[in-house]
Short mmCIF file of N, CA and C in Angstrom, two decimals:
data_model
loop_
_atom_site.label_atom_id
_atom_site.label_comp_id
_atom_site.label_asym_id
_atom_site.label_seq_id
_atom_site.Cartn_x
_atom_site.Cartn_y
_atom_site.Cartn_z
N UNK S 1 45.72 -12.13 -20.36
CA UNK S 1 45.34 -10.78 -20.72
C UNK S 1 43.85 -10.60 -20.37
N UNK S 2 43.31 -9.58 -20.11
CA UNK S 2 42.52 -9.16 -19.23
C UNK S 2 41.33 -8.86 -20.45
N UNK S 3 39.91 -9.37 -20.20
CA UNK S 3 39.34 -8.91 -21.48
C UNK S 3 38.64 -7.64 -21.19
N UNK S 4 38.23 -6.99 -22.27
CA UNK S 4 37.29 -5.55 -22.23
C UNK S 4 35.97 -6.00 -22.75
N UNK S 5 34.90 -5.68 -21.63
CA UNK S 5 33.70 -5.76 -21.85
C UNK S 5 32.85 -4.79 -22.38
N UNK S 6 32.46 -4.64 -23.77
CA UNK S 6 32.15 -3.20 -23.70
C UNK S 6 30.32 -3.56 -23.60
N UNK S 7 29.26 -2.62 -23.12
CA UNK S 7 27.70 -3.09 -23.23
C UNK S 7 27.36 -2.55 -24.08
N UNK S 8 26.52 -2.91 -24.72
CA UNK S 8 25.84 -2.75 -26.08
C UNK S 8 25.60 -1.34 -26.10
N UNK S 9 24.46 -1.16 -27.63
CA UNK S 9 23.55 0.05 -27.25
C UNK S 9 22.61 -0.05 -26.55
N UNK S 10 22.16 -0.86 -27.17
CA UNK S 10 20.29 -1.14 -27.08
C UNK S 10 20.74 -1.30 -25.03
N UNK S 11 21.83 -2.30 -24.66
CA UNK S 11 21.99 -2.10 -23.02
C UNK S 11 22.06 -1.04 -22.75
N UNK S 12 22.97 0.06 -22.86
CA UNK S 12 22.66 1.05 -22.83
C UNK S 12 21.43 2.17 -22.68
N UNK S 13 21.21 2.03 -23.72
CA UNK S 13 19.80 2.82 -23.32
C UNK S 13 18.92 2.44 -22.62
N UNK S 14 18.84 0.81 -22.26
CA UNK S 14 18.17 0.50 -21.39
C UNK S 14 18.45 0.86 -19.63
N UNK S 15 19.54 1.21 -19.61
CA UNK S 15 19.81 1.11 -18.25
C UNK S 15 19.48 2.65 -18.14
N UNK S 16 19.97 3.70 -19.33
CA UNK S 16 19.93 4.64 -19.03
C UNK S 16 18.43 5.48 -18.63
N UNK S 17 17.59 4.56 -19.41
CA UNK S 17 15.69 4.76 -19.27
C UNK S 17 15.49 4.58 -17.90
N UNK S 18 15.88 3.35 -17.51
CA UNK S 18 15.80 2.51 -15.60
C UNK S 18 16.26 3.71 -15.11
N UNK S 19 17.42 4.34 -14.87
CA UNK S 19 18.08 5.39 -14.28
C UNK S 19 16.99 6.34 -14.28
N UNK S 20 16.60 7.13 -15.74
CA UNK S 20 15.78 7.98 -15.66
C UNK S 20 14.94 7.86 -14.60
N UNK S 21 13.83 6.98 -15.03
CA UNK S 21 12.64 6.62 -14.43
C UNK S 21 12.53 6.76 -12.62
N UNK S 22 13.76 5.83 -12.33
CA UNK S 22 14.04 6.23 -10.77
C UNK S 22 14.43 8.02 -10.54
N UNK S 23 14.98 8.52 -11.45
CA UNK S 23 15.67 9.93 -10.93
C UNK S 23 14.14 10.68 -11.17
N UNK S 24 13.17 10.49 -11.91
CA UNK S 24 11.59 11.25 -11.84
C UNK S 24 11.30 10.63 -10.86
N UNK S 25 10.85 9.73 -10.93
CA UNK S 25 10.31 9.12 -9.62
C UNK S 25 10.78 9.39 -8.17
N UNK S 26 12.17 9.94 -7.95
CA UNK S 26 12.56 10.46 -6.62
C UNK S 26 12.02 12.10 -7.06
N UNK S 27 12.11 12.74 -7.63
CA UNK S 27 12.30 14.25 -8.11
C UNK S 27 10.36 14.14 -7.41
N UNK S 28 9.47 13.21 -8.21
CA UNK S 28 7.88 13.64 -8.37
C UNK S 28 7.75 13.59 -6.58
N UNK S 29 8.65 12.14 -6.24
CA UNK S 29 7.94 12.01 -4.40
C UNK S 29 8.16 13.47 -4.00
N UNK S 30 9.56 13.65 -3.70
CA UNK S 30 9.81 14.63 -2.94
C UNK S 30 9.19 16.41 -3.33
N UNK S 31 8.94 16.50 -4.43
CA UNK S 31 7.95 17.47 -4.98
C UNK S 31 6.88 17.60 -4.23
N UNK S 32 6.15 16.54 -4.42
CA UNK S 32 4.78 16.06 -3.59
C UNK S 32 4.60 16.08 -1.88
N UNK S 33 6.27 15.89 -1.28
CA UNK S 33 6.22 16.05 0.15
C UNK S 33 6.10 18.01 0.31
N UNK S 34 7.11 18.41 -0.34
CA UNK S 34 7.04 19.60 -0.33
C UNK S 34 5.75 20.56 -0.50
N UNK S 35 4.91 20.36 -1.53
CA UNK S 35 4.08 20.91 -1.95
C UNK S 35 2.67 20.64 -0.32
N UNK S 36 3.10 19.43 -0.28
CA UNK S 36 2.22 18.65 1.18
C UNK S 36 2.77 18.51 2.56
N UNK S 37 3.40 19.79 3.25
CA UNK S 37 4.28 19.28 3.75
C UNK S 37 3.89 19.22 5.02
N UNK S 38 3.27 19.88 5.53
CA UNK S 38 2.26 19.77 6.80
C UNK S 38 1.27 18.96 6.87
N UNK S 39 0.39 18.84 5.42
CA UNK S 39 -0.82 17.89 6.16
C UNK S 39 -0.45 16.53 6.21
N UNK S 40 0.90 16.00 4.76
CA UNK S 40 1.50 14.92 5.03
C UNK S 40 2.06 14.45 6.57
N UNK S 41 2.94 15.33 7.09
CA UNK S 41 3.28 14.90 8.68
C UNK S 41 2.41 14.70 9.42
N UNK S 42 1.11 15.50 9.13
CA UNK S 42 0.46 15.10 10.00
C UNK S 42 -0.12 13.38 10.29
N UNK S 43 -0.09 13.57 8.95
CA UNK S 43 -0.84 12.08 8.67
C UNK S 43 -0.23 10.95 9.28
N UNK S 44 1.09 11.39 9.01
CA UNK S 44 2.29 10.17 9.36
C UNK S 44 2.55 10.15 10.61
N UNK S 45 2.60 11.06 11.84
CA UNK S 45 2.82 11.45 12.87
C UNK S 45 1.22 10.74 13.61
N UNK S 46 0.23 10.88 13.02
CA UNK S 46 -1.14 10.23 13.23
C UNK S 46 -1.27 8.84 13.39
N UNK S 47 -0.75 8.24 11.82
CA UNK S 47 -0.51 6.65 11.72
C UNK S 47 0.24 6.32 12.44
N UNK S 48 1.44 6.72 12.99
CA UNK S 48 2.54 6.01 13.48
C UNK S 48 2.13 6.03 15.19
N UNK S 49 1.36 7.15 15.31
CA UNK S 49 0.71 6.97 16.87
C UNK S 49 -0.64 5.77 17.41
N UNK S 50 -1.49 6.01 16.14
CA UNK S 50 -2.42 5.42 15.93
C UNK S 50 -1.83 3.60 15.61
N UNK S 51 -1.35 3.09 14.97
CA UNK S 51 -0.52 1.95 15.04
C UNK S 51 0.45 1.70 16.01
N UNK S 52 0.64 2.35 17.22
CA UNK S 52 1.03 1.54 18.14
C UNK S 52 2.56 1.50 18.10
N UNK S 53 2.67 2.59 16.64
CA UNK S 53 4.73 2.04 16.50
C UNK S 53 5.25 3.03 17.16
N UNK S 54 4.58 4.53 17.69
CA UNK S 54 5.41 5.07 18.32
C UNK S 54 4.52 5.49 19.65
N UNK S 55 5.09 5.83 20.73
CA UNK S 55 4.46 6.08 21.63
C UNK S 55 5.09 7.47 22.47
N UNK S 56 4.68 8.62 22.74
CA UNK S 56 4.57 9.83 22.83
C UNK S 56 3.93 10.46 23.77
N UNK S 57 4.37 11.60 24.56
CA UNK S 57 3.82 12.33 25.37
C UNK S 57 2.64 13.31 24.70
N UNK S 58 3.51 13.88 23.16
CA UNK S 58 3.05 14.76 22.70
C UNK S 58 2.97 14.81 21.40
N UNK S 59 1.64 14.34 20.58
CA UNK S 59 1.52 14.38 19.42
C UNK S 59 1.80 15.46 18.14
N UNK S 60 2.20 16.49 18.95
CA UNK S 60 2.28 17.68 18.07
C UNK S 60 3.81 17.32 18.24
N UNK S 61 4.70 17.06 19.10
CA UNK S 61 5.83 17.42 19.00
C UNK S 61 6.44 16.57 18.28
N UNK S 62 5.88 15.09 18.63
CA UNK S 62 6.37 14.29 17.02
C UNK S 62 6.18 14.78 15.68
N UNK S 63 5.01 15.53 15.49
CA UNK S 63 4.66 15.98 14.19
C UNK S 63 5.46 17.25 13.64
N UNK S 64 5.81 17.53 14.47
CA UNK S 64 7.01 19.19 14.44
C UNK S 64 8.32 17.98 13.96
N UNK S 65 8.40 17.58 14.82
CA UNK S 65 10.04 16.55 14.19
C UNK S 65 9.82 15.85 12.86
N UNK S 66 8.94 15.68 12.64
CA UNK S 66 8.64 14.76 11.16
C UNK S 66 8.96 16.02 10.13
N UNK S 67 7.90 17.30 10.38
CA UNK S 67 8.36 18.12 9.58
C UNK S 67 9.76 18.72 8.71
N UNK S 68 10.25 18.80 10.11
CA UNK S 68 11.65 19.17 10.22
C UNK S 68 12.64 18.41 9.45
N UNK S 69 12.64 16.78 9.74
CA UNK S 69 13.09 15.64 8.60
C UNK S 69 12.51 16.40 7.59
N UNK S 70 11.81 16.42 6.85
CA UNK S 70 10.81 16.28 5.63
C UNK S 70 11.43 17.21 4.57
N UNK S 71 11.41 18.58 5.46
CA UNK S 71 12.25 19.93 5.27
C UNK S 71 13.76 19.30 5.00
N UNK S 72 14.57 18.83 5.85
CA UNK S 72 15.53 18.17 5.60
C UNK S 72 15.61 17.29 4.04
N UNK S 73 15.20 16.57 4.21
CA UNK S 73 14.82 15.53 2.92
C UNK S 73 14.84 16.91 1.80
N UNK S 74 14.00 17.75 1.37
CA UNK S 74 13.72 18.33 0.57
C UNK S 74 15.02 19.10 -0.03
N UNK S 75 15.31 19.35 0.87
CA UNK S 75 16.71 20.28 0.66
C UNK S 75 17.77 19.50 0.72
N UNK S 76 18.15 18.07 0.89
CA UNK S 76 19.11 16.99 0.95
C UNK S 76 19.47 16.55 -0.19
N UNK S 77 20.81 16.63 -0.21
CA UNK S 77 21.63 16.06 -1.73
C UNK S 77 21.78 14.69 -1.74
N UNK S 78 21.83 14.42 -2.74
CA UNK S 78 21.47 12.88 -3.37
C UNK S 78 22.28 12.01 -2.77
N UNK S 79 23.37 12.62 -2.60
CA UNK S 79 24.38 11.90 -1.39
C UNK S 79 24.34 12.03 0.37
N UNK S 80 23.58 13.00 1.03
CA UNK S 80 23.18 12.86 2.19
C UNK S 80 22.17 11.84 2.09
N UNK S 81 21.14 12.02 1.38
CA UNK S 81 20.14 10.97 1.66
C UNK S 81 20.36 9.42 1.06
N UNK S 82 21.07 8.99 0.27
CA UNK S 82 21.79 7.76 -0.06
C UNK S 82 22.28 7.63 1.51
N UNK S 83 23.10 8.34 1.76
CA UNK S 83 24.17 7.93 3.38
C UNK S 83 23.60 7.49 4.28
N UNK S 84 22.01 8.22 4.46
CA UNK S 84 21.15 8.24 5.73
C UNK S 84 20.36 6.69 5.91
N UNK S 85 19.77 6.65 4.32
CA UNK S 85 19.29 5.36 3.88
C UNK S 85 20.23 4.01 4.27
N UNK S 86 21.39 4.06 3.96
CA UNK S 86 22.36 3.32 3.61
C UNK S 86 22.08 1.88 4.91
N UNK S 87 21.95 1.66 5.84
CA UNK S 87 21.80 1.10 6.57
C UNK S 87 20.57 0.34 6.36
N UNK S 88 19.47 0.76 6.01
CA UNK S 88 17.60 0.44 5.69
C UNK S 88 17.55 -0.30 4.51
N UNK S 89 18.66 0.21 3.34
CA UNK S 89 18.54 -0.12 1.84
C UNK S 89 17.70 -1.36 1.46
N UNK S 90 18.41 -2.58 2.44
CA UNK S 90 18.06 -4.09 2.07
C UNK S 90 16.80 -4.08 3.06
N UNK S 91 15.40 -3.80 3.12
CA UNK S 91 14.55 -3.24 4.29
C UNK S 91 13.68 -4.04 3.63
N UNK S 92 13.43 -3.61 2.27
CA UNK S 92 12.80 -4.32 1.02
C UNK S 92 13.07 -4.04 -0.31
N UNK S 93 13.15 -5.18 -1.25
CA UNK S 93 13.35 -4.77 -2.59
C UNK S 93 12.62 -3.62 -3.18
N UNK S 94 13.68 -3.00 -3.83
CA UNK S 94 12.78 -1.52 -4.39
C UNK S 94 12.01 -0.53 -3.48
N UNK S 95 12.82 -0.04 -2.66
CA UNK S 95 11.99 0.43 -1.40
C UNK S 95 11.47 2.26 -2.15
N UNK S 96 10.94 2.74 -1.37
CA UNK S 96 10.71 4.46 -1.70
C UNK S 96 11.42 5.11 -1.32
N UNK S 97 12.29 6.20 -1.58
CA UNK S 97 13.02 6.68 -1.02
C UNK S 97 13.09 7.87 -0.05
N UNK S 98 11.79 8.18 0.00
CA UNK S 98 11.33 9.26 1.26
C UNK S 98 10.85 8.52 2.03
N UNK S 99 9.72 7.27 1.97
CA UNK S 99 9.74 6.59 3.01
C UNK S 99 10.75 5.47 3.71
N UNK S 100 11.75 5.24 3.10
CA UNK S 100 12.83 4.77 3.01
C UNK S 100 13.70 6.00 4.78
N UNK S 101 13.82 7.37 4.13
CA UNK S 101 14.22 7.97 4.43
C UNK S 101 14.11 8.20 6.24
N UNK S 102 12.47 8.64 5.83
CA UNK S 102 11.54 8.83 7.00
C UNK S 102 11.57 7.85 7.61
N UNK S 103 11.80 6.31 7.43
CA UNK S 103 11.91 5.54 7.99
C UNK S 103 13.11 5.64 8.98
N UNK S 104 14.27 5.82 8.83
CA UNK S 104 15.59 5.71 9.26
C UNK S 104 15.68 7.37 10.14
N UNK S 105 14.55 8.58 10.09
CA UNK S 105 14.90 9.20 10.99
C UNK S 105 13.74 8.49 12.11
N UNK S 106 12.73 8.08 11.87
CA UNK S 106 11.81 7.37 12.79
C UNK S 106 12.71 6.47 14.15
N UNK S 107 13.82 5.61 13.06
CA UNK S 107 14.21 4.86 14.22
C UNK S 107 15.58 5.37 14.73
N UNK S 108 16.34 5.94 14.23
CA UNK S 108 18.04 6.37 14.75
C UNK S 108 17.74 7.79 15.32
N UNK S 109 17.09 8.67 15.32
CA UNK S 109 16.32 9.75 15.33
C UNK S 109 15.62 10.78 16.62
N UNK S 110 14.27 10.17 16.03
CA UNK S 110 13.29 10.05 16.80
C UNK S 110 12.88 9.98 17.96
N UNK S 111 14.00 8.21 17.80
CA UNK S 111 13.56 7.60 19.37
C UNK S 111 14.22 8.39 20.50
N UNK S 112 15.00 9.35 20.32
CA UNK S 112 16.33 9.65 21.58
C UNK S 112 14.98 11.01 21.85
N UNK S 113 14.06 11.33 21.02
CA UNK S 113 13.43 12.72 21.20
C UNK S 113 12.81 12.80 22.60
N UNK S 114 13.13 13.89 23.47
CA UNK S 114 12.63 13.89 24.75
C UNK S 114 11.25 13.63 25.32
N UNK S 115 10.21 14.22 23.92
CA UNK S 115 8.86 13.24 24.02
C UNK S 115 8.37 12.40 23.49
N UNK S 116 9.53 11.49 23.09
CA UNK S 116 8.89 9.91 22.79
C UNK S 116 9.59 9.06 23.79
N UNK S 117 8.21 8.33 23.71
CA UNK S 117 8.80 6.95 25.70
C UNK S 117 9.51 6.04 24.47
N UNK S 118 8.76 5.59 23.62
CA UNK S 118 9.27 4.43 22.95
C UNK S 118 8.95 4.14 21.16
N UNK S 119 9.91 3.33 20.38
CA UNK S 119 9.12 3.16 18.94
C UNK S 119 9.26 1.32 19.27
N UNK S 120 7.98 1.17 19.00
CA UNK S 120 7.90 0.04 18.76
C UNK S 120 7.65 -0.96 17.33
N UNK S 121 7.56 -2.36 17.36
CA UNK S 121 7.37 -2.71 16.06
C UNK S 121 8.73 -2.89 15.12
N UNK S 122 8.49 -3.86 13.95
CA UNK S 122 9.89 -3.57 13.47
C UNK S 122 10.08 -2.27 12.26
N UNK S 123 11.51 -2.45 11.74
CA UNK S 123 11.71 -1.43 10.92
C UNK S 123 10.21 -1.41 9.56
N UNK S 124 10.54 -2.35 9.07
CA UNK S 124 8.96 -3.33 7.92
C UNK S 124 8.35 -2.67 8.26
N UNK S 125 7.18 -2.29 9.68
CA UNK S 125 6.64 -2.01 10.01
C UNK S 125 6.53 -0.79 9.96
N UNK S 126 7.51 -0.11 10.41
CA UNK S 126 7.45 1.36 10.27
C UNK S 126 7.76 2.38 9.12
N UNK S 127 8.50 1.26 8.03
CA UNK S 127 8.37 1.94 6.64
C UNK S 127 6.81 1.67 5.84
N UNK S 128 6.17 0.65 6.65
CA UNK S 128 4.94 0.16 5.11
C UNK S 128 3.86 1.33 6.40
N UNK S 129 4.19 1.55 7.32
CA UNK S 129 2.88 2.92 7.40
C UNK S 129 3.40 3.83 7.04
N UNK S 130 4.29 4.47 7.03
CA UNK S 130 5.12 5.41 6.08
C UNK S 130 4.65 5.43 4.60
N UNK S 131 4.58 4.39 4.32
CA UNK S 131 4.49 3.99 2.86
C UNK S 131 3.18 4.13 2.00
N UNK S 132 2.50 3.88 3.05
CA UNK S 132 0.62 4.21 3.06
C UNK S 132 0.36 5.36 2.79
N UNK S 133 0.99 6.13 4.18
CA UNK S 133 0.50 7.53 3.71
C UNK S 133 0.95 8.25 2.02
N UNK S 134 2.14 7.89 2.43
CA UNK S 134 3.17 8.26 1.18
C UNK S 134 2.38 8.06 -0.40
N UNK S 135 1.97 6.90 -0.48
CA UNK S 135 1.03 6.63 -1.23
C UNK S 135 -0.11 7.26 -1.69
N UNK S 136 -0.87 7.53 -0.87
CA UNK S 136 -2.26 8.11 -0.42
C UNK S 136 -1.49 9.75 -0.94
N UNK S 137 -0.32 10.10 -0.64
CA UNK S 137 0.04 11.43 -1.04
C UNK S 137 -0.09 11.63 -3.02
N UNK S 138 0.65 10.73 -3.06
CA UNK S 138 0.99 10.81 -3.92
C UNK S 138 0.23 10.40 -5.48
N UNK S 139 -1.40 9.19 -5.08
CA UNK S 139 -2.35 9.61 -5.90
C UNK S 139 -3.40 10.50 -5.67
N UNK S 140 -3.06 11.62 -4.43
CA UNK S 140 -3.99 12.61 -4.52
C UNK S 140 -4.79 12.54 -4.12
N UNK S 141 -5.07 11.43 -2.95
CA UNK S 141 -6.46 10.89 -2.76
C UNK S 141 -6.19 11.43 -1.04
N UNK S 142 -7.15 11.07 -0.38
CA UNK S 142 -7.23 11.03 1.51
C UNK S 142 -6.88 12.46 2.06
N UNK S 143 -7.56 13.25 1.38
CA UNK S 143 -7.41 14.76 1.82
C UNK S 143 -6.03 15.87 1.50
N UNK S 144 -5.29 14.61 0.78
CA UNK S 144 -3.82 15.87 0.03
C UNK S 144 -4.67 16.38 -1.06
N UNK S 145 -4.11 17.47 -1.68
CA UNK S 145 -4.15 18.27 -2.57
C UNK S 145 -5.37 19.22 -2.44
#
């Protein structure tokens, strides 16, 4: 006979706090892209040229495509962007989930865009400058807000 596991309270509420915490914590990023949504791309479209990971005819036109993701992202249900991620997930423990995101249009994406020659570098690579800026967004510091 098959046993029934039931989890506590006190488990309970604990998992249900963890849950919270991640569901603000996606709600505050993507707030923050929105509210930043141009000078953020820019930034990222900057770093990612400036580091060597992507290489481009035309710096504006990468930065128009970042937007466009970003816009995407903002307006994306919890289940498009789980799907999109889904491949990146194991990238790193506890990853961000807009740079997570941005990551995975950078490389499946991006690269086919008629003015980019090439992305170089690995995925790691192209989520932790992602991740920088993202950062830098998000305590308000390096010219956001």
């Amino acid at each position: 006979m098959a046993k029934m596991f039931y989890t506590g309270n006190r488990e309970s509420k604990l998992l249900s706090k963890i849950e919270s915490s991640k569901e603000r914590e996606r709600i505050k990023t993507i707030s923050a892209i929105r509210d930043n949504i141009d000078s953020f791309s820019n930034k990222v479209s900057m770093k990612l040229i400036e580091a060597g990971l992507v290489e481009t005819v035309s710096k504006s036109s990468v930065e128009n495509q970042i937007v466009r993701c970003l816009d995407k992202l903002c307006r994306a249900e919890d289940f498009d962007i789980d799907y999109t991620v889904a491949p990146f997930r194991s990238l790193i423990p506890n990853p961000n989930i807009a740079s997570l995101y941005l990551t995975a249009f950078v490389v499946e994406t991006l690269i086919n865009h008629k003015d980019v020659i090439d992305i170089y570098g690995s995925d790691d690579d192209i989520y932790f400058c992602i991740q920088k800026e993202l950062n830098a967004l998000l305590e308000g510091g390096s010219g956001y807000r």
